[in-house]
Amino acid sequence: MSPRERDSVGTFEDLHAAATRACGLSDFGPEEYVEPLRVLLAAYESTAGLTPLGNAETRGWVRGALTARLLSEAAFHRTPEVLQTPVERPVFVVGIQRSGTTLLQRLLHAAPDAQGLEMWLTQLPQPRPPRETWDDDPVFSLLKAAVDQHHQDNPDLAGIHFVAADMVEEDWQLIRQSMTTEAWVYLAHVPAYAEWLRTADRVPAYERFRRNLQLIGSADPDKRWVLKNPSHLASLPALFEVFPDALVVQTHRDPLTTVPSACSLSATSTRGWSTVFTSEVIGQTILRQQAAEVAAAREARRHLPEKQVLDVQYDDLVADPVGTARWVHESFDLPWDDEMESAITRDYEASRQGPRRPRHDYSLEEYGLTEAQVRAAFEG
């Protein structure tokens, strides 16, 4: 087999040993991640139908999560003072996949007083170094080259969801340290893991997530966090338990669009990884998952403080992106001025050009779904 092929994802013990070899560390910290990892690995073995390429790619994701966990744990012990860093009134953009969460997060993050989770720091958790030093960091350079190569190898993916080592990314890249995230469900056929998640205690994962935010943001303690993850929809009670002053913006878009768009993203991201996670299986997985996340959020919001949650319609966001960002700031009594508006406008204009320009074609039929099925799944 080539280096990009394997006959399995690996065992629990083997993956830990590989993570230790990668960074020379061995303290994985608290064991909140152990049960979900075992459930996930069993699901990969029993139902995922991974190909040799899929085994290698999936192993990379899991090993990377364990390696990042080791690095975080070492930093917590080496610099315990970072755990005193305030995380005040963080803004969380939530919404089912393909409902405008990325656009809104990147708009809000463009404000000069905001900070977010840059891709490379989710892989190498540390206090955020000054931006002018990043290009000289060998790990940043390595990750940047890897992401650039990934876009060259998968040109369709850039138009669906553009990423870069120095751009903000989804929170799941950090939450995966605890192995408790719906993101795994969007990358493989793992129904047993999805079922486990529905009754899992999410609080320990969010507590570790907060500690990682304190670590990464310790160099910028006065900047407000702007975060984003569709999986937060299924975890709002835990999110508010750990971040009681959180400000949540939920995006909304017609599921007749979000479902096939999310199916296309999953299919493109995992092309060649599985003999099972294809077409109709992807369709049923995404439909079930998005409907469950919406239902969980609807129930959770009955018990959340209304003044800390906003709703944004996708059509309104696209029609007036900068105006929507201003409205979010004003609604939450956050600062807004001409400098901020100019910075957000510049970032939005840049996102419509070059490799960041959205390009995406999809249909329900490709994934064996009908309009009636989608409507019925989201009733309630």
mmCIF file of N, CA, C and O in Angstrom, residues 127-184:
data_model
loop_
_atom_site.group_PDB
_atom_site.id
_atom_site.type_symbol
_atom_site.label_atom_id
_atom_site.label_comp_id
_atom_site.label_asym_id
_atom_site.label_seq_id
_atom_site.Cartn_x
_atom_site.Cartn_y
_atom_site.Cartn_z
ATOM 1 N N PRO A 127 -0.497 29.905 22.847
ATOM 2 C CA PRO A 127 -0.865 31.322 22.817
ATOM 3 C C PRO A 127 -0.602 31.888 21.414
ATOM 4 O O PRO A 127 0.466 31.653 20.835
ATOM 5 N N ARG A 128 -1.562 32.572 20.869
ATOM 6 C CA ARG A 128 -1.456 33.052 19.490
ATOM 7 C C ARG A 128 -0.251 33.979 19.322
ATOM 8 O O ARG A 128 -0.200 35.056 19.903
ATOM 9 N N PRO A 129 0.730 33.572 18.504
ATOM 10 C CA PRO A 129 1.896 34.439 18.297
ATOM 11 C C PRO A 129 1.505 35.676 17.466
ATOM 12 O O PRO A 129 0.476 35.683 16.789
ATOM 13 N N PRO A 130 2.331 36.724 17.487
ATOM 14 C CA PRO A 130 2.065 37.885 16.622
ATOM 15 C C PRO A 130 1.984 37.447 15.158
ATOM 16 O O PRO A 130 2.776 36.622 14.697
ATOM 17 N N ARG A 131 1.054 38.003 14.435
ATOM 18 C CA ARG A 131 0.812 37.565 13.050
ATOM 19 C C ARG A 131 2.062 37.656 12.188
ATOM 20 O O ARG A 131 2.297 36.795 11.320
ATOM 21 N N GLU A 132 2.900 38.654 12.417
ATOM 22 C CA GLU A 132 4.064 38.843 11.564
ATOM 23 C C GLU A 132 5.100 37.737 11.734
ATOM 24 O O GLU A 132 6.049 37.633 10.920
ATOM 25 N N THR A 133 4.942 36.885 12.746
ATOM 26 C CA THR A 133 5.913 35.803 12.968
ATOM 27 C C THR A 133 5.463 34.477 12.366
ATOM 28 O O THR A 133 6.250 33.517 12.336
ATOM 29 N N TRP A 134 4.232 34.390 11.904
ATOM 30 C CA TRP A 134 3.696 33.094 11.496
ATOM 31 C C TRP A 134 4.462 32.473 10.330
ATOM 32 O O TRP A 134 4.716 31.273 10.318
ATOM 33 N N ASP A 135 4.815 33.279 9.340
ATOM 34 C CA ASP A 135 5.474 32.736 8.157
ATOM 35 C C ASP A 135 6.824 32.107 8.484
ATOM 36 O O ASP A 135 7.329 31.289 7.698
ATOM 37 N N ASP A 136 7.414 32.484 9.610
ATOM 38 C CA ASP A 136 8.704 31.912 10.013
ATOM 39 C C ASP A 136 8.546 30.669 10.880
ATOM 40 O O ASP A 136 9.539 30.030 11.235
ATOM 41 N N ASP A 137 7.297 30.322 11.218
ATOM 42 C CA ASP A 137 7.050 29.156 12.052
ATOM 43 C C ASP A 137 6.997 27.916 11.163
ATOM 44 O O ASP A 137 6.177 27.837 10.242
ATOM 45 N N PRO A 138 7.846 26.926 11.415
ATOM 46 C CA PRO A 138 7.879 25.756 10.530
ATOM 47 C C PRO A 138 6.574 24.968 10.516
ATOM 48 O O PRO A 138 6.205 24.402 9.476
ATOM 49 N N VAL A 139 5.876 24.921 11.638
ATOM 50 C CA VAL A 139 4.605 24.187 11.669
ATOM 51 C C VAL A 139 3.555 24.923 10.852
ATOM 52 O O VAL A 139 2.800 24.310 10.091
ATOM 53 N N PHE A 140 3.497 26.254 10.998
ATOM 54 C CA PHE A 140 2.561 27.028 10.188
ATOM 55 C C PHE A 140 2.859 26.822 8.704
ATOM 56 O O PHE A 140 1.932 26.601 7.898
ATOM 57 N N SER A 141 4.118 26.893 8.333
ATOM 58 C CA SER A 141 4.493 26.721 6.928
ATOM 59 C C SER A 141 4.100 25.339 6.419
ATOM 60 O O SER A 141 3.611 25.194 5.289
ATOM 61 N N LEU A 142 4.284 24.327 7.264
ATOM 62 C CA LEU A 142 3.927 22.961 6.885
ATOM 63 C C LEU A 142 2.421 22.824 6.686
ATOM 64 O O LEU A 142 1.953 22.244 5.687
ATOM 65 N N LEU A 143 1.647 23.364 7.622
ATOM 66 C CA LEU A 143 0.195 23.286 7.507
ATOM 67 C C LEU A 143 -0.319 24.104 6.326
ATOM 68 O O LEU A 143 -1.242 23.681 5.618
ATOM 69 N N LYS A 144 0.272 25.268 6.102
ATOM 70 C CA LYS A 144 -0.130 26.099 4.963
ATOM 71 C C LYS A 144 0.100 25.348 3.652
ATOM 72 O O LYS A 144 -0.764 25.334 2.768
ATOM 73 N N ALA A 145 1.253 24.712 3.543
ATOM 74 C CA ALA A 145 1.550 23.952 2.330
ATOM 75 C C ALA A 145 0.575 22.790 2.163
ATOM 76 O O ALA A 145 0.130 22.494 1.044
ATOM 77 N N ALA A 146 0.231 22.133 3.271
ATOM 78 C CA ALA A 146 -0.686 20.999 3.204
ATOM 79 C C ALA A 146 -2.079 21.436 2.765
ATOM 80 O O ALA A 146 -2.728 20.765 1.945
ATOM 81 N N VAL A 147 -2.563 22.577 3.306
ATOM 82 C CA VAL A 147 -3.888 23.071 2.925
ATOM 83 C C VAL A 147 -3.885 23.509 1.466
ATOM 84 O O VAL A 147 -4.828 23.224 0.712
ATOM 85 N N ASP A 148 -2.828 24.183 1.043
ATOM 86 C CA ASP A 148 -2.743 24.611 -0.359
ATOM 87 C C ASP A 148 -2.739 23.403 -1.290
ATOM 88 O O ASP A 148 -3.403 23.412 -2.340
ATOM 89 N N GLN A 149 -2.007 22.362 -0.918
ATOM 90 C CA GLN A 149 -1.975 21.150 -1.735
ATOM 91 C C GLN A 149 -3.341 20.481 -1.759
ATOM 92 O O GLN A 149 -3.774 19.948 -2.795
ATOM 93 N N HIS A 150 -4.022 20.508 -0.612
ATOM 94 C CA HIS A 150 -5.363 19.916 -0.532
ATOM 95 C C HIS A 150 -6.305 20.601 -1.512
ATOM 96 O O HIS A 150 -7.104 19.928 -2.183
ATOM 97 N N HIS A 151 -6.220 21.925 -1.616
ATOM 98 C CA HIS A 151 -7.083 22.638 -2.556
ATOM 99 C C HIS A 151 -6.713 22.299 -3.998
ATOM 100 O O HIS A 151 -7.592 22.200 -4.863
ATOM 101 N N GLN A 152 -5.430 22.107 -4.270
ATOM 102 C CA GLN A 152 -5.026 21.723 -5.621
ATOM 103 C C GLN A 152 -5.536 20.336 -5.971
ATOM 104 O O GLN A 152 -5.960 20.085 -7.101
ATOM 105 N N ASP A 153 -5.491 19.426 -4.994
ATOM 106 C CA ASP A 153 -5.952 18.059 -5.225
ATOM 107 C C ASP A 153 -7.476 17.971 -5.279
ATOM 108 O O ASP A 153 -8.022 17.034 -5.886
ATOM 109 N N ASN A 154 -8.154 18.909 -4.620
ATOM 110 C CA ASN A 154 -9.626 18.883 -4.530
ATOM 111 C C ASN A 154 -10.181 20.259 -4.905
ATOM 112 O O ASN A 154 -10.734 20.966 -4.052
ATOM 113 N N PRO A 155 -10.046 20.663 -6.170
ATOM 114 C CA PRO A 155 -10.452 22.023 -6.553
ATOM 115 C C PRO A 155 -11.934 22.307 -6.308
ATOM 116 O O PRO A 155 -12.305 23.454 -6.050
ATOM 117 N N ASP A 156 -12.776 21.271 -6.373
ATOM 118 C CA ASP A 156 -14.211 21.502 -6.142
ATOM 119 C C ASP A 156 -14.489 21.938 -4.711
ATOM 120 O O ASP A 156 -15.435 22.685 -4.443
ATOM 121 N N LEU A 157 -13.668 21.465 -3.771
ATOM 122 C CA LEU A 157 -13.922 21.744 -2.365
ATOM 123 C C LEU A 157 -13.701 23.209 -2.023
ATOM 124 O O LEU A 157 -14.391 23.765 -1.159
ATOM 125 N N ALA A 158 -12.744 23.863 -2.705
ATOM 126 C CA ALA A 158 -12.460 25.264 -2.400
ATOM 127 C C ALA A 158 -13.685 26.142 -2.631
ATOM 128 O O ALA A 158 -13.941 27.088 -1.884
ATOM 129 N N GLY A 159 -14.447 25.848 -3.672
ATOM 130 C CA GLY A 159 -15.627 26.655 -3.954
ATOM 131 C C GLY A 159 -16.791 26.375 -3.026
ATOM 132 O O GLY A 159 -17.721 27.172 -2.930
ATOM 133 N N ILE A 160 -16.752 25.212 -2.358
ATOM 134 C CA ILE A 160 -17.819 24.850 -1.424
ATOM 135 C C ILE A 160 -17.531 25.402 -0.033
ATOM 136 O O ILE A 160 -18.394 25.999 0.611
ATOM 137 N N HIS A 161 -16.295 25.176 0.429
ATOM 138 C CA HIS A 161 -15.907 25.676 1.762
ATOM 139 C C HIS A 161 -14.416 25.940 1.740
ATOM 140 O O HIS A 161 -13.605 25.031 1.960
ATOM 141 N N PHE A 162 -14.041 27.175 1.493
ATOM 142 C CA PHE A 162 -12.634 27.533 1.383
ATOM 143 C C PHE A 162 -12.017 27.633 2.771
ATOM 144 O O PHE A 162 -12.586 28.234 3.678
ATOM 145 N N VAL A 163 -10.844 27.024 2.934
ATOM 146 C CA VAL A 163 -10.114 27.107 4.192
ATOM 147 C C VAL A 163 -8.677 27.507 3.901
ATOM 148 O O VAL A 163 -8.175 27.340 2.794
ATOM 149 N N ALA A 164 -8.021 28.031 4.914
ATOM 150 C CA ALA A 164 -6.604 28.374 4.819
ATOM 151 C C ALA A 164 -6.012 28.281 6.220
ATOM 152 O O ALA A 164 -6.726 28.444 7.216
ATOM 153 N N ALA A 165 -4.721 28.038 6.286
ATOM 154 C CA ALA A 165 -4.078 27.846 7.587
ATOM 155 C C ALA A 165 -4.230 29.055 8.490
ATOM 156 O O ALA A 165 -4.298 28.925 9.717
ATOM 157 N N ASP A 166 -4.278 30.256 7.898
ATOM 158 C CA ASP A 166 -4.343 31.480 8.703
ATOM 159 C C ASP A 166 -5.746 32.047 8.829
ATOM 160 O O ASP A 166 -5.932 33.129 9.383
ATOM 161 N N MET A 167 -6.758 31.339 8.322
ATOM 162 C CA MET A 167 -8.139 31.801 8.426
ATOM 163 C C MET A 167 -8.863 31.095 9.561
ATOM 164 O O MET A 167 -8.492 29.990 9.960
ATOM 165 N N VAL A 168 -9.907 31.743 10.076
ATOM 166 C CA VAL A 168 -10.683 31.133 11.155
ATOM 167 C C VAL A 168 -11.457 29.929 10.626
ATOM 168 O O VAL A 168 -11.901 29.911 9.480
ATOM 169 N N GLU A 169 -11.571 28.931 11.489
ATOM 170 C CA GLU A 169 -12.247 27.702 11.114
ATOM 171 C C GLU A 169 -13.275 27.324 12.175
ATOM 172 O O GLU A 169 -13.449 28.011 13.173
ATOM 173 N N GLU A 170 -13.923 26.183 11.945
ATOM 174 C CA GLU A 170 -14.984 25.743 12.842
ATOM 175 C C GLU A 170 -14.428 25.245 14.175
ATOM 176 O O GLU A 170 -13.352 24.658 14.237
ATOM 177 N N ASP A 171 -15.218 25.438 15.220
ATOM 178 C CA ASP A 171 -14.806 25.071 16.574
ATOM 179 C C ASP A 171 -14.571 23.571 16.731
ATOM 180 O O ASP A 171 -13.841 23.149 17.632
ATOM 181 N N TRP A 172 -15.191 22.754 15.874
ATOM 182 C CA TRP A 172 -15.033 21.316 16.027
ATOM 183 C C TRP A 172 -13.575 20.902 15.923
ATOM 184 O O TRP A 172 -13.187 19.879 16.470
ATOM 185 N N GLN A 173 -12.763 21.732 15.249
ATOM 186 C CA GLN A 173 -11.351 21.401 15.128
ATOM 187 C C GLN A 173 -10.671 21.358 16.498
ATOM 188 O O GLN A 173 -9.677 20.656 16.682
ATOM 189 N N LEU A 174 -11.220 22.098 17.470
ATOM 190 C CA LEU A 174 -10.724 22.010 18.851
ATOM 191 C C LEU A 174 -11.542 21.023 19.679
ATOM 192 O O LEU A 174 -10.989 20.255 20.465
ATOM 193 N N ILE A 175 -12.848 21.039 19.508
ATOM 194 C CA ILE A 175 -13.709 20.160 20.302
ATOM 195 C C ILE A 175 -13.393 18.695 20.020
ATOM 196 O O ILE A 175 -13.603 17.827 20.880
ATOM 197 N N ARG A 176 -12.854 18.397 18.845
ATOM 198 C CA ARG A 176 -12.532 17.001 18.533
ATOM 199 C C ARG A 176 -11.467 16.441 19.470
ATOM 200 O O ARG A 176 -11.288 15.228 19.518
ATOM 201 N N GLN A 177 -10.762 17.291 20.223
ATOM 202 C CA GLN A 177 -9.853 16.765 21.240
ATOM 203 C C GLN A 177 -10.595 15.868 22.227
ATOM 204 O O GLN A 177 -10.016 14.948 22.802
ATOM 205 N N SER A 178 -11.886 16.150 22.431
ATOM 206 C CA SER A 178 -12.699 15.333 23.328
ATOM 207 C C SER A 178 -13.479 14.263 22.586
ATOM 208 O O SER A 178 -14.244 13.507 23.203
ATOM 209 N N MET A 179 -13.323 14.200 21.262
ATOM 210 C CA MET A 179 -13.957 13.188 20.412
ATOM 211 C C MET A 179 -15.479 13.239 20.455
ATOM 212 O O MET A 179 -16.142 12.272 20.093
ATOM 213 N N THR A 180 -16.029 14.361 20.896
ATOM 214 C CA THR A 180 -17.475 14.474 21.082
ATOM 215 C C THR A 180 -18.006 15.570 20.170
ATOM 216 O O THR A 180 -18.186 16.712 20.582
ATOM 217 N N THR A 181 -18.242 15.228 18.902
ATOM 218 C CA THR A 181 -18.721 16.216 17.949
ATOM 219 C C THR A 181 -19.439 15.551 16.786
ATOM 220 O O THR A 181 -19.023 14.476 16.315
ATOM 221 N N GLU A 182 -20.502 16.195 16.322
ATOM 222 C CA GLU A 182 -21.245 15.695 15.167
ATOM 223 C C GLU A 182 -20.419 15.700 13.892
ATOM 224 O O GLU A 182 -20.797 15.065 12.907
ATOM 225 N N ALA A 183 -19.308 16.403 13.881
ATOM 226 C CA ALA A 183 -18.502 16.472 12.665
ATOM 227 C C ALA A 183 -18.102 15.084 12.170
ATOM 228 O O ALA A 183 -18.039 14.847 10.952
ATOM 229 N N TRP A 184 -17.829 14.146 13.089
ATOM 230 C CA TRP A 184 -17.460 12.797 12.664
ATOM 231 C C TRP A 184 -18.580 12.143 11.865
ATOM 232 O O TRP A 184 -18.317 11.326 10.971
#
